mmCIF file of C-alpha atoms in Angstrom:
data_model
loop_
_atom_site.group_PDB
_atom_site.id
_atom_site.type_symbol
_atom_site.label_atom_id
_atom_site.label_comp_id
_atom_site.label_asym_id
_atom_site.label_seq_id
_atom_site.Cartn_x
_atom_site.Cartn_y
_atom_site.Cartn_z
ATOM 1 C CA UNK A 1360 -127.340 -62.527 -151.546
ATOM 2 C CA UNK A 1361 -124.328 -64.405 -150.088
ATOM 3 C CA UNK A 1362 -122.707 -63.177 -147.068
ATOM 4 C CA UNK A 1363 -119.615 -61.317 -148.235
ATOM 5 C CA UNK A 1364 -122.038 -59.722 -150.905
ATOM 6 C CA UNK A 1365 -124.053 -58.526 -147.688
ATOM 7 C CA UNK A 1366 -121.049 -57.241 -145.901
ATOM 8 C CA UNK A 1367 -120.288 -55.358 -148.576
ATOM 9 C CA UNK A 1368 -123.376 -53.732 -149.230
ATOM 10 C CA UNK A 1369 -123.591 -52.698 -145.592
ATOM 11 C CA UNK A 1370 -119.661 -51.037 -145.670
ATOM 12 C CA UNK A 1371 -120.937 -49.473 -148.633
ATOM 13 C CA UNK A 1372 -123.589 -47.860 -147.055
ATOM 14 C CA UNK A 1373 -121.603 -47.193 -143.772
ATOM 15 C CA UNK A 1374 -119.377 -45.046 -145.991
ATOM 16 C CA UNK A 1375 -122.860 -43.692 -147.789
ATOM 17 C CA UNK A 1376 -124.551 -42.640 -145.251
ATOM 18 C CA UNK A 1377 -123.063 -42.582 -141.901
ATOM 19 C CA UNK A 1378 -120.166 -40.379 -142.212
ATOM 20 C CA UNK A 1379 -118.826 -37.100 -140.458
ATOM 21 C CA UNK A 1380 -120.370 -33.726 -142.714
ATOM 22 C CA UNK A 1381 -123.607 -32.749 -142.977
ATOM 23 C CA UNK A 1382 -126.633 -34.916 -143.018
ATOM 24 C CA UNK A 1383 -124.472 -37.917 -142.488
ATOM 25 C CA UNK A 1384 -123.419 -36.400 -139.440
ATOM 26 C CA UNK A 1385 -126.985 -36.206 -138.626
ATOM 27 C CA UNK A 1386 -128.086 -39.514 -139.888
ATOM 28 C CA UNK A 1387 -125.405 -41.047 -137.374
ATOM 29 C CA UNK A 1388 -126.417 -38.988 -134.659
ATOM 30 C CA UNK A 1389 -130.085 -39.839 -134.621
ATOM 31 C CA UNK A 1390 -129.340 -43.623 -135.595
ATOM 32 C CA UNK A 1391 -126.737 -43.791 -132.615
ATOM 33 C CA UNK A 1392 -129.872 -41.871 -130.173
ATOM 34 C CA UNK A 1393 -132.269 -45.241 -131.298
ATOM 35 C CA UNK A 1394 -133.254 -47.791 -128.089
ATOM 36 C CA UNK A 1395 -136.572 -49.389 -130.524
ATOM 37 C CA UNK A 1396 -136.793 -50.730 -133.722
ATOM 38 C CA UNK A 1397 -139.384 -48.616 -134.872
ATOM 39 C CA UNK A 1398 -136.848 -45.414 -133.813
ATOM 40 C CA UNK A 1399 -134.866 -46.393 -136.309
ATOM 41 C CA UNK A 1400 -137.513 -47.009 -139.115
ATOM 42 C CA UNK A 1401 -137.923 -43.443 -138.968
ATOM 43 C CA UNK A 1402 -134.581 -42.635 -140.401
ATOM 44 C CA UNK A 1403 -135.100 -43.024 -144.507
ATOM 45 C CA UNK A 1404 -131.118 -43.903 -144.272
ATOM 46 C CA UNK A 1405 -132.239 -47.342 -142.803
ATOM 47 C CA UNK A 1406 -134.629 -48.579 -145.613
ATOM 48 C CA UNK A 1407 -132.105 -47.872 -148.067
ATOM 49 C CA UNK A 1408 -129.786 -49.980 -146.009
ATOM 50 C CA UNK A 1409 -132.790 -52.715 -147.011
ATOM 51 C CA UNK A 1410 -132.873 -51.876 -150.729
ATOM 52 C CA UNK A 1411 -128.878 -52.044 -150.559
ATOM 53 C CA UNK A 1412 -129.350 -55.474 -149.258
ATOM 54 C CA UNK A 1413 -132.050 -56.104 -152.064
ATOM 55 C CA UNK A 1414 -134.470 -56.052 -149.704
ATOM 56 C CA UNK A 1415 -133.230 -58.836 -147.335
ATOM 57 C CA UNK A 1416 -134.666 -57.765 -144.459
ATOM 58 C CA UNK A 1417 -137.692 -57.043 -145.714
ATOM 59 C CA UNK A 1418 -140.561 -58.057 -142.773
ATOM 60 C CA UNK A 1419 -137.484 -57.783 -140.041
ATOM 61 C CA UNK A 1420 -137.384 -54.616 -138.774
ATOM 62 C CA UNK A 1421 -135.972 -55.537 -135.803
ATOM 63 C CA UNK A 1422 -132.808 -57.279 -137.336
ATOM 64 C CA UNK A 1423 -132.655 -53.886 -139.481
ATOM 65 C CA UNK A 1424 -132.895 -51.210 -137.180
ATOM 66 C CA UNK A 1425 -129.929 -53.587 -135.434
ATOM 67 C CA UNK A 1426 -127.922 -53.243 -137.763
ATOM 68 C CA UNK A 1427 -128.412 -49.327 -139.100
ATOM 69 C CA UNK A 1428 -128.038 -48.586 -135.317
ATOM 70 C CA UNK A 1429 -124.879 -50.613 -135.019
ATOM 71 C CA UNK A 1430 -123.359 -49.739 -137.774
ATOM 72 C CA UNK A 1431 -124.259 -45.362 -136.549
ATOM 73 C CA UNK A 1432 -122.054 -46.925 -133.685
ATOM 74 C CA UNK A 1433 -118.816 -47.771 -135.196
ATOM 75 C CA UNK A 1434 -116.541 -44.547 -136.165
ATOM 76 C CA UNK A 1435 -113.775 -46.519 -137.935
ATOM 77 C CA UNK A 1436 -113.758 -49.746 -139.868
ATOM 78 C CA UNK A 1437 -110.939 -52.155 -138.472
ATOM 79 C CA UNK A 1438 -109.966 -55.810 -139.185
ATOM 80 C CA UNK A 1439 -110.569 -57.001 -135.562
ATOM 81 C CA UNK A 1440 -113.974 -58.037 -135.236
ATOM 82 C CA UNK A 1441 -116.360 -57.300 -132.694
ATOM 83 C CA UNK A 1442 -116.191 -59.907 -130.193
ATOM 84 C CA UNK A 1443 -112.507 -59.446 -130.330
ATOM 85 C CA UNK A 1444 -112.298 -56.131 -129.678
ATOM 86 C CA UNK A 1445 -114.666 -56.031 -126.725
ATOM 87 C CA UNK A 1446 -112.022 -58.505 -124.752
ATOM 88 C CA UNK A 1447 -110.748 -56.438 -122.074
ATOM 89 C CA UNK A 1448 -112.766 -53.752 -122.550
ATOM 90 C CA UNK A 1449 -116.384 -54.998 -121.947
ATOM 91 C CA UNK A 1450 -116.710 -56.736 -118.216
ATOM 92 C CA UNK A 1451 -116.760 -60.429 -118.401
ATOM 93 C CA UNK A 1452 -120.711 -60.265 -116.820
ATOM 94 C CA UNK A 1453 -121.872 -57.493 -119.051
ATOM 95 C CA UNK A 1454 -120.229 -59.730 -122.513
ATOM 96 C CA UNK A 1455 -122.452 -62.191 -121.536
ATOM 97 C CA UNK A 1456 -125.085 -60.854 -121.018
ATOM 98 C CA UNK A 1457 -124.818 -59.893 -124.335
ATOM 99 C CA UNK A 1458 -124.410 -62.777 -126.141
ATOM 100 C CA UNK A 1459 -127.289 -64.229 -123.731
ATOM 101 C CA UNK A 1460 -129.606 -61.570 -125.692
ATOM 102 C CA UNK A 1461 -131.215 -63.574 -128.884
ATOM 103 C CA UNK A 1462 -134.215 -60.959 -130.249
ATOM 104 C CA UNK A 1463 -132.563 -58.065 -132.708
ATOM 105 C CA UNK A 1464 -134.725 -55.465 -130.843
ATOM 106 C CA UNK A 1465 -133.735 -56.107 -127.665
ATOM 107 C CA UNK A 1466 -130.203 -55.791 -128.430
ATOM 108 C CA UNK A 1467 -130.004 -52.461 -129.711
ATOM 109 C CA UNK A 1468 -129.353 -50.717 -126.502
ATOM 110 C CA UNK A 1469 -126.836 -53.386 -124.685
ATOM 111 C CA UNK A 1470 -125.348 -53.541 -127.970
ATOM 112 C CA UNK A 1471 -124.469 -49.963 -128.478
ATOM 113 C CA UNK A 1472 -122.691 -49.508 -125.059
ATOM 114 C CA UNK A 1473 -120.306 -52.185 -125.821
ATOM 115 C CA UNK A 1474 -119.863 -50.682 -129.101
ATOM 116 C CA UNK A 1475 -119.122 -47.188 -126.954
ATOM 117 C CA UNK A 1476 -116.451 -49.371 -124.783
ATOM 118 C CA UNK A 1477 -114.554 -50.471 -127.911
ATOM 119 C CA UNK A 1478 -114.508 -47.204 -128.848
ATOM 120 C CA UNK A 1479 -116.520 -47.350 -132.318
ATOM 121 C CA UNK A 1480 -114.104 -49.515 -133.878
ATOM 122 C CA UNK A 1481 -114.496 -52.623 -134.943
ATOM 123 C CA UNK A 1482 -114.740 -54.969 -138.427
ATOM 124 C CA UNK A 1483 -118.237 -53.130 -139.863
ATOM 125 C CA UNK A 1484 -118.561 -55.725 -142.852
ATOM 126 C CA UNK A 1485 -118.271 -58.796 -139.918
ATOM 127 C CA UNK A 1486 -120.269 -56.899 -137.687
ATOM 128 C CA UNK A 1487 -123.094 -56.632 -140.074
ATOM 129 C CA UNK A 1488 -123.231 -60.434 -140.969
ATOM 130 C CA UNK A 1489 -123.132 -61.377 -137.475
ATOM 131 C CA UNK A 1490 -126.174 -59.654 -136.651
ATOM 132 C CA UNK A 1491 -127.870 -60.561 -139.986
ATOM 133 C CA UNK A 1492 -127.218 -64.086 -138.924
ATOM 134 C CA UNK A 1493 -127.521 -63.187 -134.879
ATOM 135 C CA UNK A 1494 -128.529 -66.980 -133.535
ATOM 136 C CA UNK A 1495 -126.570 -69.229 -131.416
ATOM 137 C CA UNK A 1496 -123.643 -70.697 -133.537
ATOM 138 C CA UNK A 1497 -123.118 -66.916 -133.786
ATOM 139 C CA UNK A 1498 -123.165 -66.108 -130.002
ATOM 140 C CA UNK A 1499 -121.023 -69.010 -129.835
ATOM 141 C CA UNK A 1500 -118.398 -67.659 -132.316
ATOM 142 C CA UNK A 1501 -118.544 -64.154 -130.561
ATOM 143 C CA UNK A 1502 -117.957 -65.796 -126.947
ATOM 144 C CA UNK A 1503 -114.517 -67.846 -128.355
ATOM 145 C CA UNK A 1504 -113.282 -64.320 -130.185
ATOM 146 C CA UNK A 1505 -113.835 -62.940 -126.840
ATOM 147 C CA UNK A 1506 -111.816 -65.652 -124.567
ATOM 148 C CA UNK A 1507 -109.325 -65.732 -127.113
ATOM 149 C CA UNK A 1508 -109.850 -69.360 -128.451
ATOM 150 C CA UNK A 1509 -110.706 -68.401 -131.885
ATOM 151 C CA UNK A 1510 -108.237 -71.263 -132.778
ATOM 152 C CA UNK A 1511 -111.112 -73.759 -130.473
ATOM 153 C CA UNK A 1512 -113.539 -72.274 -132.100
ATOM 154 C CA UNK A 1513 -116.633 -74.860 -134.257
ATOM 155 C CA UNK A 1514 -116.091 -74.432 -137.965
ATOM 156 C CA UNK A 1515 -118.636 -71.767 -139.327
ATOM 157 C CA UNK A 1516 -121.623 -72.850 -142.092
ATOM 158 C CA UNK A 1517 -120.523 -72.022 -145.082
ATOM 159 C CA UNK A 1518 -123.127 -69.698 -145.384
ATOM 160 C CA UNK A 1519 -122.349 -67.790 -142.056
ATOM 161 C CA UNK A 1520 -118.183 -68.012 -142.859
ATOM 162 C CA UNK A 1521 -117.186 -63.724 -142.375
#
């Protein structure tokens, strides 16, 4: 599945299954409640996320329950990306310890605050293939969208390219 194929399926089941009436609502709310992986595997919401991403993340429920939780996070899909959003709104020392974080299921929890302090808007289609692809030329890319040197920034893989 190539990468704007992924971001696609995951908007498509932001809009699915994480939005404001009825068992969305509660979906979201129990998603956005998750600080383990295995919280999240709970939720049936989540595995279709997998099946949506023909079964990508099959045998990494970490990087899944990431990304379902994440995604409960965001309210509103913009253009501005993550990284660029937090600028200004996320301290300096709590960014990077962020970015510092490399194992899905340990991210979950520092991940959602900074999620709360950009107020639950951000790009979800980028957001989702950043954390599918959550390594260090990643981290990297997030920490130049955050300084505002996304014109500095090391040309992307083609295969990580948002």
């Amino acid at each position: 599945m190539s990468d704007l194929d992924m971001g696609a399926a995951a908007l498509g089941w932001w809009h699915r299954h994480l939005g404001d009436s009825g068992a969305r609502r509660a979906t979201r709310a129990r998603l956005r409640r998750v600080s383990a992986p295995v919280e999240a595997l709970q939720v049936e919401a989540v595995h279709d996320l997998n099946r949506m991403l023909d079964g990508a993340l099959t045998g990494q429920a970490d990087k899944l329950a990431l990304i379902a939780v994440a995604l409960a996070n965001l309210r509103e899909n913009t253009m501005e990306k993550a990284a660029e959003r937090m600028a200004g709104r996320v301290a300096p020392l709590r960014f990077q310890r962020l970015v510092r974080i490399e194992a899905p299921g340990d991210l979950i929890v520092p991940l959602r605050r900074a999620l709360a302090q950009i107020d639950g808007a951000a790009n979800v289609a980028a957001l989702a293939r950043d954390l599918f692809h959550w390594s260090d030329p990643v981290r990297t890319r997030w920490c130049f969208s955050y300084y505002g040197a996304t014109s500095a920034a090391p040309e992307q893989p083609e295969e990580t390219k948002a």
